[in-house]
Amino acid sequence: KLAQWAERYDVILAVENMAPGAIGDRSDELLDLVTSVGSSHVRVCFDTGHAHVGSEGLIHALEVLAPYIAVVHWNDNDRSSDQHLPPGRGDINWNAFFQTLLARAHPVYLSLEVRVPPNATLKGIIHSALSLIPRNAKVWM
């Protein structure tokens, strides 16, 4: 029913990959869910932090889900937990991430989903995060 609603109102319903232990924490399960609906209006919201703390690894999950990604929840962590750090403040390899995304996905939206650390400004975080995006990337924020 949700897919029919999304089609009727011409919106995208994006199902998010989740952190370990939650429904949707494995890319193959999420892929099965999205493709079984059979609607181009049901896609994936890819959370970089969730994928990075997951057992599959971020790049593997991205390779599996890339063709179905509509939006990326863009955040970082050090794999100890889902910290929602600004991109570049954890240990995600952003070069590998963007190379994989650009090779396999259509243009996507980036949604910066971070906790602003003390003594940081949102403007500074955005400026720093934007410097990680390759010049040839077709993304929207």
XYZ file of C-alpha atoms in Angstrom:
141
model
C 0.000 0.000 0.000
C 2.821 2.433 0.777
C 4.325 1.885 -2.670
C 0.956 2.622 -4.284
C 0.687 5.806 -2.229
C 4.233 6.841 -3.261
C 3.403 6.227 -6.919
C 0.120 8.127 -6.716
C 1.768 11.198 -5.173
C 5.022 10.813 -7.129
C 7.269 10.621 -4.080
C 10.136 8.315 -3.185
C 9.793 6.070 -0.152
C 13.354 5.419 1.070
C 13.971 2.485 3.423
C 17.078 2.982 5.575
C 19.810 0.436 6.207
C 20.097 0.041 9.961
C 22.836 -0.493 12.537
C 23.619 -4.082 13.619
C 20.847 -5.886 15.458
C 17.947 -4.074 13.794
C 15.715 -5.137 10.928
C 17.402 -3.930 7.744
C 20.964 -4.282 9.006
C 22.000 -6.615 6.158
C 22.248 -5.289 2.632
C 20.935 -8.474 1.009
C 17.778 -8.371 3.142
C 17.212 -4.699 2.378
C 17.807 -5.330 -1.322
C 15.248 -8.176 -1.272
C 12.714 -5.925 0.456
C 13.142 -3.029 -1.966
C 13.175 -5.145 -5.131
C 10.289 -7.389 -4.055
C 7.956 -4.381 -3.933
C 8.533 -3.837 -7.643
C 8.198 -0.060 -7.622
C 10.711 2.562 -8.720
C 9.223 4.726 -5.958
C 10.627 2.443 -3.233
C 14.370 2.962 -2.836
C 17.126 2.981 -0.220
C 18.275 5.580 2.266
C 21.918 4.575 2.756
C 23.293 5.547 6.179
C 27.099 5.583 5.971
C 27.530 5.295 9.733
C 25.209 2.291 10.026
C 27.003 0.527 7.181
C 30.427 1.294 8.673
C 29.618 -0.289 12.055
C 27.928 -3.260 10.378
C 29.606 -6.629 9.957
C 29.443 -6.491 6.135
C 31.537 -3.373 5.814
C 30.519 -0.101 4.233
C 31.878 -0.738 0.733
C 30.245 -4.168 0.424
C 26.868 -2.795 1.541
C 27.265 0.143 -0.842
C 28.098 -2.145 -3.777
C 24.957 -4.194 -3.132
C 22.578 -1.277 -2.624
C 24.021 1.495 -4.842
C 21.620 1.129 -7.795
C 18.660 1.600 -5.431
C 19.956 4.499 -3.323
C 17.877 7.692 -3.398
C 19.526 9.500 -0.489
C 22.617 9.077 1.672
C 22.571 9.874 5.385
C 26.128 11.175 5.418
C 28.002 10.762 8.706
C 31.152 9.179 10.112
C 32.289 7.062 13.058
C 35.271 5.071 14.294
C 33.371 1.728 14.103
C 32.997 1.578 17.897
C 29.406 2.865 17.669
C 27.018 4.853 15.483
C 28.424 8.229 16.540
C 27.081 10.509 13.770
C 30.387 12.357 13.559
C 30.902 14.896 10.783
C 32.423 13.284 7.667
C 36.192 13.238 8.040
C 36.158 12.972 11.838
C 35.900 9.177 11.955
C 37.734 6.565 9.931
C 35.495 6.003 6.907
C 37.525 5.991 3.697
C 35.614 8.687 1.795
C 37.718 8.250 -1.337
C 36.652 4.612 -1.597
C 33.067 5.507 -0.701
C 32.674 8.131 -3.429
C 34.534 6.029 -6.025
C 32.136 3.145 -5.388
C 29.059 5.360 -5.282
C 29.952 7.198 -8.488
C 30.716 3.955 -10.324
C 27.477 2.201 -9.393
C 24.737 4.693 -8.578
C 22.780 7.371 -10.370
C 22.921 10.882 -8.851
C 21.817 10.845 -5.204
C 20.981 13.325 -2.482
C 23.371 13.715 0.450
C 21.759 14.483 3.792
C 24.368 15.576 6.323
C 23.223 13.768 9.478
C 25.658 14.694 12.240
C 25.950 15.729 15.841
C 27.758 19.063 15.994
C 30.730 18.664 18.377
C 31.413 21.299 21.039
C 33.441 24.251 19.728
C 32.472 23.436 16.123
C 30.201 25.360 13.808
C 27.751 23.921 11.335
C 29.277 26.145 8.645
C 32.739 24.704 9.357
C 31.411 21.142 9.313
C 29.663 21.697 5.980
C 32.764 23.291 4.444
C 34.958 20.414 5.631
C 32.468 17.758 4.461
C 32.103 19.322 1.018
C 35.861 19.112 0.529
C 35.543 15.299 0.634
C 33.249 15.145 -2.414
C 35.055 14.597 -5.731
C 34.564 17.393 -8.267
C 32.903 15.047 -10.783
C 30.274 13.811 -8.313
C 26.615 14.300 -9.182
C 25.116 14.678 -5.723
C 22.717 17.153 -4.141
C 22.698 18.404 -0.569
